[in-house]
Coordinates of C-alpha atoms and ligand atoms in Angstrom, one line a residue:
M239 CA 151.5 127.1 116.4
T240 CA 155.0 126.1 117.5
N241 CA 155.3 123.9 120.4
K242 CA 157.8 125.5 122.7
T243 CA 158.4 122.6 124.9
S244 CA 159.7 119.2 123.9
N245 CA 157.4 116.3 123.3
Q246 CA 156.0 114.7 126.5
M247 CA 156.1 111.2 124.9
W248 CA 159.7 111.2 123.6
G249 CA 161.2 114.5 124.6
G250 CA 163.8 113.1 126.9
R251 CA 166.6 113.8 124.5
F252 CA 165.1 116.9 123.1
A253 CA 165.9 120.4 124.4
A254 CA 163.3 122.3 122.2
G255 CA 160.0 121.5 120.4
P256 CA 159.5 121.2 116.7
D257 CA 159.3 124.1 114.2
A258 CA 155.7 124.9 113.1
I259 CA 156.4 123.6 109.7
M260 CA 157.8 120.4 111.2
E261 CA 154.8 119.9 113.1
A262 CA 152.5 120.5 110.1
I263 CA 154.3 117.9 108.0
N264 CA 154.8 115.5 110.8
A265 CA 151.4 115.3 112.4
S266 CA 148.8 112.8 111.2
I267 CA 146.2 113.4 113.8
G268 CA 144.1 115.3 111.2
F269 CA 143.4 112.0 109.5
D270 CA 144.4 109.1 111.7
K271 CA 141.8 110.1 114.3
R272 CA 139.7 107.7 112.4
L273 CA 141.7 105.0 113.9
A274 CA 140.6 106.0 117.5
A275 CA 138.3 103.1 118.1
Q276 CA 140.9 100.5 116.8
D277 CA 143.6 102.2 118.7
I278 CA 141.7 101.8 122.0
E279 CA 140.7 98.3 121.3
G280 CA 144.3 97.3 120.5
S281 CA 145.5 99.0 123.7
R282 CA 142.9 97.3 125.8
A283 CA 143.9 93.9 124.4
H284 CA 147.6 94.7 125.0
T285 CA 146.8 95.9 128.7
A286 CA 144.8 92.7 129.5
M287 CA 147.7 90.7 128.2
L288 CA 150.3 92.6 130.2
A289 CA 148.3 91.9 133.3
S290 CA 147.7 88.2 132.5
T291 CA 151.5 87.7 131.9
G292 CA 152.3 89.6 135.3
I293 CA 154.1 92.4 133.4
L294 CA 151.6 94.9 134.9
S295 CA 149.6 94.7 138.1
D296 CA 146.0 93.9 137.9
K297 CA 145.3 97.2 139.6
D298 CA 147.1 99.3 137.0
A299 CA 145.7 97.3 134.1
E300 CA 142.1 97.8 135.4
A301 CA 142.7 101.6 135.7
I302 CA 144.2 101.7 132.2
R303 CA 141.4 99.7 130.6
E304 CA 138.7 101.8 132.3
G305 CA 140.5 105.0 131.5
L306 CA 140.7 103.9 127.8
L307 CA 136.9 103.5 127.7
T308 CA 136.5 107.0 129.0
V309 CA 138.8 108.3 126.4
L310 CA 136.8 106.4 123.8
S311 CA 133.5 107.8 125.0
E312 CA 134.9 111.3 124.9
I313 CA 135.9 110.9 121.3
E314 CA 132.7 109.4 120.3
G315 CA 130.8 112.1 122.2
G316 CA 132.9 114.8 120.3
S317 CA 134.2 116.4 123.4
F318 CA 137.8 115.1 123.0
E319 CA 140.4 117.8 122.0
F320 CA 142.8 116.5 119.4
S321 CA 146.3 118.2 119.5
T322 CA 148.5 118.5 116.6
A323 CA 151.5 118.9 118.9
L324 CA 150.7 115.3 120.0
E325 CA 151.3 114.1 116.4
D326 CA 148.9 111.2 116.0
I327 CA 146.0 109.3 117.4
H328 CA 148.2 107.0 119.5
M329 CA 149.8 109.9 121.5
N330 CA 146.7 111.8 121.7
V331 CA 145.0 108.9 123.4
E332 CA 147.9 108.1 125.7
A333 CA 148.3 111.7 126.8
R334 CA 144.6 112.0 127.5
L335 CA 144.7 108.7 129.4
K336 CA 147.5 110.2 131.5
A337 CA 145.4 113.2 132.2
I338 CA 142.5 111.0 133.5
I339 CA 144.2 108.2 135.4
G340 CA 147.7 109.6 136.1
E341 CA 150.8 107.4 136.6
P342 CA 149.5 104.0 135.5
A343 CA 149.0 105.4 132.0
G344 CA 152.8 105.6 131.5
R345 CA 152.9 101.7 131.8
L346 CA 150.6 101.1 128.9
H347 CA 153.3 101.3 126.3
T348 CA 155.4 98.5 127.9
G349 CA 156.6 95.9 125.4
R350 CA 155.0 97.8 122.5
S351 CA 156.0 100.5 120.1
R352 CA 154.0 102.9 117.8
N353 CA 155.3 100.8 114.9
D354 CA 153.5 97.6 115.8
Q355 CA 150.6 99.7 117.2
V356 CA 149.8 101.6 114.1
A357 CA 150.2 98.4 112.0
T358 CA 147.7 96.8 114.2
D359 CA 145.2 99.7 114.3
F360 CA 145.3 100.2 110.6
K361 CA 144.9 96.5 109.9
L362 CA 141.8 96.4 112.2
W363 CA 140.4 99.4 110.3
V364 CA 141.0 97.8 106.8
R365 CA 139.6 94.5 108.1
D366 CA 136.4 96.2 108.9
Q367 CA 136.4 97.8 105.4
L368 CA 136.8 94.4 103.8
D369 CA 133.8 93.1 105.8
A370 CA 131.7 96.2 104.6
F371 CA 133.0 95.8 101.1
E372 CA 132.0 92.0 101.1
E373 CA 128.5 92.8 102.4
A374 CA 127.9 95.6 99.7
L375 CA 129.1 93.2 97.0
V376 CA 126.6 90.5 98.1
T377 CA 123.9 93.2 98.0
L378 CA 124.8 94.4 94.7
I379 CA 125.0 90.8 93.2
H380 CA 121.4 90.2 94.6
A381 CA 120.3 93.3 92.7
F382 CA 121.6 91.8 89.5
L383 CA 120.1 88.5 90.2
G384 CA 116.7 90.2 90.5
Q385 CA 117.1 91.9 87.1
A386 CA 118.3 88.7 85.5
E387 CA 115.4 86.7 86.9
Q388 CA 112.8 89.1 85.6
G389 CA 114.3 89.2 82.1
A390 CA 116.0 85.9 81.7
D391 CA 114.5 85.4 78.3
W392 CA 114.2 89.1 77.1
V393 CA 116.3 89.6 73.9
M394 CA 118.8 92.4 73.4
P395 CA 121.7 93.0 71.0
G396 CA 125.0 91.7 72.2
F397 CA 127.9 93.9 71.3
T398 CA 131.6 93.7 70.2
H399 CA 133.3 97.0 69.4
L400 CA 130.0 98.5 70.5
Q401 CA 128.7 97.1 67.1
T402 CA 125.7 94.9 67.1
A403 CA 127.2 91.3 67.1
Q404 CA 124.6 88.7 68.1
P405 CA 121.3 88.7 70.0
V406 CA 121.7 87.8 73.7
T407 CA 119.4 87.8 76.7
W408 CA 119.0 90.6 79.2
G409 CA 119.4 87.9 81.9
H410 CA 122.7 86.9 80.4
H411 CA 124.0 90.4 80.3
M412 CA 123.0 90.9 84.0
M413 CA 124.7 87.7 84.9
A414 CA 127.9 88.8 83.3
Y415 CA 128.0 91.5 86.1
V416 CA 127.3 88.8 88.7
E417 CA 130.4 86.9 87.5
M418 CA 132.5 90.1 87.6
F419 CA 131.3 91.2 91.1
G420 CA 131.5 87.6 92.2
R421 CA 135.3 87.4 91.5
D422 CA 135.6 90.7 93.5
L423 CA 133.8 89.0 96.3
S424 CA 136.3 86.1 96.2
R425 CA 139.2 88.6 96.1
V426 CA 137.9 90.3 99.1
R427 CA 137.6 87.0 101.0
D428 CA 141.1 86.0 100.0
A429 CA 142.6 89.3 101.1
R430 CA 140.8 89.1 104.5
A431 CA 142.0 85.7 105.1
R432 CA 145.7 86.5 104.2
M433 CA 145.8 89.7 106.2
N434 CA 144.5 88.3 109.4
E435 CA 147.7 88.0 111.4
S436 CA 148.4 90.3 114.3
P437 CA 151.4 92.7 114.2
L438 CA 150.9 93.5 117.9
G439 CA 154.0 92.6 120.0
A440 CA 156.5 93.0 117.1
A441 CA 157.2 96.1 119.1
A442 CA 159.6 98.6 117.3
L443 CA 160.9 96.0 114.9
A444 CA 162.8 93.3 116.8
G445 CA 160.3 92.0 119.3
T446 CA 160.7 92.5 123.1
S447 CA 162.4 91.1 126.1
F448 CA 159.2 91.3 128.1
P449 CA 157.5 87.9 128.5
I450 CA 154.5 88.9 126.3
D451 CA 151.9 86.6 124.9
R452 CA 151.2 87.4 121.3
D453 CA 148.8 84.6 120.9
M454 CA 146.6 86.1 123.5
T455 CA 146.4 89.6 122.0
A456 CA 146.0 88.1 118.4
K457 CA 143.0 86.1 119.6
E458 CA 141.5 88.9 121.6
L459 CA 141.5 91.1 118.5
G460 CA 140.1 88.5 116.2
F461 CA 143.3 87.6 114.3
D462 CA 144.0 84.1 113.3
R463 CA 147.6 84.1 114.7
P464 CA 150.4 86.6 115.4
A465 CA 152.6 87.6 112.5
A466 CA 155.6 85.4 112.4
N467 CA 158.4 87.9 111.7
S468 CA 158.6 91.1 113.7
L469 CA 160.6 93.0 111.1
D470 CA 157.9 92.2 108.5
A471 CA 155.0 92.8 110.8
V472 CA 156.0 96.5 111.3
S473 CA 156.9 97.2 107.7
D474 CA 154.1 95.2 105.9
R475 CA 151.4 97.2 104.2
D476 CA 150.4 94.5 101.8
F477 CA 147.0 94.3 103.6
A478 CA 146.3 98.0 102.6
L479 CA 147.6 97.4 99.1
E480 CA 145.5 94.3 98.6
F481 CA 142.4 96.3 99.7
L482 CA 143.3 99.0 97.1
N483 CA 144.1 96.4 94.4
T484 CA 140.8 94.6 95.1
A485 CA 138.9 97.9 95.2
S486 CA 140.6 99.1 92.0
I487 CA 139.5 95.9 90.1
C488 CA 136.0 96.2 91.5
A489 CA 135.9 100.0 90.7
M490 CA 136.9 99.1 87.1
H491 CA 133.8 96.9 87.0
L492 CA 131.6 99.6 88.5
S493 CA 132.9 102.1 85.9
R494 CA 132.2 99.8 82.9
L495 CA 128.8 99.3 84.1
A496 CA 128.3 103.0 84.8
E497 CA 129.3 103.5 81.1
E498 CA 126.8 101.0 80.0
L499 CA 124.1 102.8 82.0
V500 CA 124.9 106.1 80.6
I501 CA 124.7 104.7 77.0
W502 CA 121.6 102.6 77.7
S503 CA 119.6 105.4 79.2
S504 CA 120.3 107.8 76.3
A505 CA 117.4 108.7 74.0
Q506 CA 119.3 106.9 71.1
F507 CA 119.4 103.6 72.9
R508 CA 116.4 103.7 75.5
F509 CA 117.4 100.2 76.7
V510 CA 116.8 101.2 80.3
A511 CA 115.0 103.8 82.3
L512 CA 116.8 105.0 85.4
S513 CA 114.7 105.9 88.4
D514 CA 114.0 109.6 89.4
R515 CA 115.7 108.7 92.7
F516 CA 119.1 108.2 90.9
S517 CA 118.8 110.9 88.2
T518 CA 118.9 114.7 88.0
G519 CA 117.3 117.2 85.7
S520 CA 118.6 120.1 83.8
S521 CA 118.1 123.7 84.8
I522 CA 117.5 124.7 81.2
M523 CA 116.4 121.8 79.2
P524 CA 113.1 120.5 80.7
Q525 CA 113.1 117.3 78.8
K526 CA 116.4 116.1 80.3
K527 CA 116.9 113.2 82.8
N528 CA 120.7 112.8 83.5
P529 CA 122.4 109.7 84.7
D530 CA 124.6 111.6 87.2
A531 CA 125.0 108.9 89.6
A532 CA 126.4 106.7 86.9
E533 CA 128.7 109.5 85.6
L534 CA 130.0 110.2 89.1
I535 CA 130.6 106.6 89.7
R536 CA 132.6 106.5 86.5
A537 CA 134.6 109.4 87.7
K538 CA 135.2 108.6 91.3
I539 CA 136.9 105.4 90.2
G540 CA 140.0 107.5 89.3
R541 CA 140.6 108.3 93.0
I542 CA 140.7 104.7 93.9
F543 CA 143.1 103.9 91.1
G544 CA 145.1 106.9 92.2
A545 CA 145.2 105.7 95.9
N546 CA 146.5 102.3 94.6
V547 CA 149.3 103.8 92.6
A548 CA 150.1 106.3 95.4
L549 CA 150.6 103.7 98.0
M550 CA 152.5 101.3 95.8
T551 CA 154.8 104.2 95.0
V552 CA 155.2 105.1 98.7
M553 CA 156.1 101.5 99.6
K554 CA 158.4 100.6 96.7
G555 CA 161.5 102.4 97.8
L556 CA 161.4 101.6 101.5
P557 CA 164.2 99.6 103.2
L558 CA 163.0 97.4 106.1
T559 CA 161.6 98.2 108.4
Y560 CA 159.3 101.1 109.4
S561 CA 159.9 104.5 107.7
K562 CA 157.8 107.6 108.3
D563 CA 156.8 107.5 104.6
M564 CA 154.3 104.7 105.8
Q565 CA 152.3 107.4 107.5
E566 CA 151.0 108.3 104.0
D567 CA 149.1 105.0 103.8
K568 CA 146.1 106.1 105.6
E569 CA 144.6 109.1 103.7
Q570 CA 144.8 107.1 100.5
V571 CA 143.0 104.2 101.9
F572 CA 140.4 106.3 103.8
D573 CA 139.5 108.2 100.6
A574 CA 139.4 105.0 98.4
A575 CA 137.3 103.3 100.9
D576 CA 134.8 106.1 101.4
N577 CA 134.4 106.5 97.6
L578 CA 134.3 102.8 96.9
M579 CA 131.5 102.2 99.5
L580 CA 129.5 105.2 98.1
A581 CA 129.9 104.1 94.6
L582 CA 128.8 100.5 95.5
A583 CA 125.7 101.9 97.4
A584 CA 124.8 104.2 94.5
M585 CA 125.2 101.5 92.0
N586 CA 123.0 99.1 94.1
G587 CA 120.3 101.6 94.2
M588 CA 120.5 102.3 90.4
V589 CA 120.5 98.7 89.5
R590 CA 117.7 97.8 91.8
D591 CA 115.5 100.7 90.6
M592 CA 116.1 100.6 86.8
S593 CA 113.6 99.3 84.5
A594 CA 114.7 97.6 81.3
N595 CA 112.6 98.5 78.3
R596 CA 111.8 95.2 76.9
E597 CA 110.3 96.5 73.6
S598 CA 113.4 98.6 72.7
L599 CA 115.8 95.8 73.6
E600 CA 113.8 93.4 71.4
A601 CA 113.6 95.9 68.5
A602 CA 117.4 96.6 68.8
A603 CA 118.1 92.9 69.2
G604 CA 116.8 92.1 65.6
S605 CA 118.4 95.1 63.8
G606 CA 121.9 95.4 62.6
F607 CA 121.8 91.9 61.0
S608 CA 122.4 90.4 64.3
T609 CA 121.4 86.9 63.2
A610 CA 123.9 86.8 60.4
T611 CA 126.0 84.2 62.3
D612 CA 122.9 82.1 62.8
L613 CA 122.4 82.2 58.9
A614 CA 126.1 81.1 58.4
D615 CA 125.7 78.3 61.0
W616 CA 122.5 77.1 59.2
L617 CA 124.4 76.9 55.9
V618 CA 127.1 74.8 57.6
R619 CA 124.7 72.6 59.5
V620 CA 122.0 72.0 56.8
L621 CA 123.9 72.4 53.5
G622 CA 127.1 71.0 54.9
L623 CA 129.2 74.0 53.5
P624 CA 132.6 74.8 55.0
F625 CA 132.2 77.7 57.6
R626 CA 134.4 80.1 55.5
E627 CA 132.2 79.6 52.5
A628 CA 129.0 80.0 54.5
H629 CA 130.5 83.2 55.9
H630 CA 131.1 84.5 52.4
I631 CA 127.5 83.8 51.3
T632 CA 126.0 85.3 54.3
G633 CA 128.1 88.4 53.8
A634 CA 126.6 88.6 50.2
L635 CA 123.1 88.3 51.7
V636 CA 123.8 91.0 54.3
A637 CA 125.0 93.3 51.5
M638 CA 121.8 92.6 49.6
A639 CA 119.6 93.4 52.6
E640 CA 121.6 96.5 53.2
A641 CA 121.1 97.7 49.6
K642 CA 117.3 97.0 49.9
G643 CA 117.2 98.7 53.2
C644 CA 115.7 95.7 55.0
D645 CA 116.8 93.1 57.6
L646 CA 117.8 89.6 56.9
P647 CA 114.4 87.9 57.7
E648 CA 112.8 90.3 55.3
L649 CA 114.7 89.0 52.2
S650 CA 112.5 86.7 50.1
L651 CA 113.4 83.1 49.4
A652 CA 114.0 84.0 45.8
D653 CA 116.5 86.7 47.0
M654 CA 118.3 84.1 49.2
Q655 CA 118.3 81.6 46.4
S656 CA 119.8 84.1 43.9
V657 CA 122.9 83.9 46.2
H658 CA 122.9 80.1 46.9
G659 CA 120.3 77.9 45.1
E660 CA 120.0 75.3 47.8
I661 CA 118.7 77.7 50.6
S662 CA 115.3 76.5 51.7
E663 CA 112.3 77.8 53.7
S664 CA 113.6 76.6 57.0
V665 CA 116.4 79.2 57.1
Y666 CA 113.8 81.6 58.4
D667 CA 113.6 79.7 61.7
V668 CA 117.1 80.7 62.6
L669 CA 116.7 84.3 61.6
G670 CA 114.4 85.2 64.4
V671 CA 116.1 86.6 67.6
H672 CA 114.2 84.4 70.0
N673 CA 115.1 81.3 68.1
S674 CA 118.7 82.6 67.9
V675 CA 119.1 83.0 71.7
A676 CA 117.3 79.8 72.5
S677 CA 119.7 77.9 70.2
R678 CA 122.9 79.0 72.1
T679 CA 122.7 76.3 74.8
S680 CA 126.3 75.6 75.1
Y681 CA 127.5 76.0 78.8
G682 CA 127.9 79.6 79.7
G683 CA 125.8 80.5 76.6
T684 CA 123.0 83.1 76.3
S685 CA 120.0 80.7 76.1
P686 CA 117.4 81.4 78.8
V687 CA 117.8 77.7 79.9
R688 CA 121.5 78.3 80.6
V689 CA 120.9 81.7 82.2
R690 CA 118.3 80.4 84.6
E691 CA 120.7 77.6 85.7
Q692 CA 123.3 80.2 86.5
I693 CA 120.9 82.3 88.5
A694 CA 120.0 79.2 90.5
R695 CA 123.7 78.4 91.0
W696 CA 124.6 81.8 92.3
K697 CA 121.5 82.0 94.7
E698 CA 122.7 78.7 96.2
A699 CA 126.3 79.9 96.4
L700 CA 125.3 83.1 98.3
K701 CA 123.0 81.3 100.8
Ligands
LIG1001 N1 151.8 108.3 113.0 C1 152.7 107.2 112.7 C2 152.1 106.5 111.4 O1 151.1 106.7 111.0 C3 152.7 106.2 113.8 C4 154.0 105.5 113.8 C5 155.1 106.3 114.2 N2 156.2 105.5 114.5 C6 157.4 106.1 114.4 N3 158.5 105.3 114.7 N4 157.6 107.4 114.3 O2 152.9 105.7 110.8

């Protein structure tokens, strides 16, 4: 639909309306309607400030503020008719305000531009997302703490190269994710603190000659202070990028975890059973229980990385200050935020519901010569051998066990002594997986004692 008349907001110098294709490429209302509540909140704060500084009469300000609430209730109630011809949420709201309250609506935009307006709206929206992100992370971390507490001393294989390396505890593995999502949490908090400066009042780019009070609007909107440089304020999208960067790192963590859950829930591993609530069946193979939620989390992460790269690419070539390119910021952030929140919620449900199979974990922990390092350490500690020599002797014993088709603890003492004559009975103490994990008491190590300390530390930190 081509708009035959020129735009009512800026049509003064235009004789004709835009071509239909121009309207299609230019309009953002299809997606920026999600900023409606923030747009109205920002306009109400701006209006209150215009009245308090005497730029607007109290009467007009009151009419505008009331009218904006009516517009908000129309939008929330679903009766609002969004118009593509009015480009974006800012002009849709203002046009409707004019229809409701008449002439005073035209005074709302005094001392302001859509450039500082959109930066403010979008920042408020991203700030809300960071708050929701923070809450979801805390919830997820608690889910891991619950798992870690239950199985603080359960043994399982620890892997490098996905090959059995050394026995570790289930609690230790769960707490590794607590550290990862804990760093995400601190990144969210950092980003929120850094972004919390108000662009409102930067106007188009240079500030305004009206005696506005930027501290007042900043305070009203919950910002710590007004942004100090008007050129930067209207052209900065770091807050959106920091959200996407932080979301990307968190998404990478979610994806690694999803991958582990897919592997662990397989018939070959049987480390965990995922609940029916977060699994699906197969239409043809009755025995199947598929970890679809984990797979979809692993896949959705690509959209979040994509959004991060897309917005970095949009921004990298832009001269100061605002360019219309920046309108492309929103869809990327909206999509990334939606998928991040969904992935976090699904992961939280899966982790809370999953049950670790203690027997399978323990059986796997002892296989694959997982205590070979303990044996080498014993040769160093008890026989005083250099580690390199101990490593060599242990390698020979592993080869012997492999040839006999048994595990290290099943080799007889005579077998052991055929490789090194001084090996004694006490070596068997370190070959058991429970002794192995209990011995790793260095700070950050896998011993249940250390794991329980970390659980307590995190519980305290999250209070
Ligand atoms: N819809 C626009 C955006 O999302 C609002 C700002 C328009 N500003 C301008 N100078 N054309 O960026």
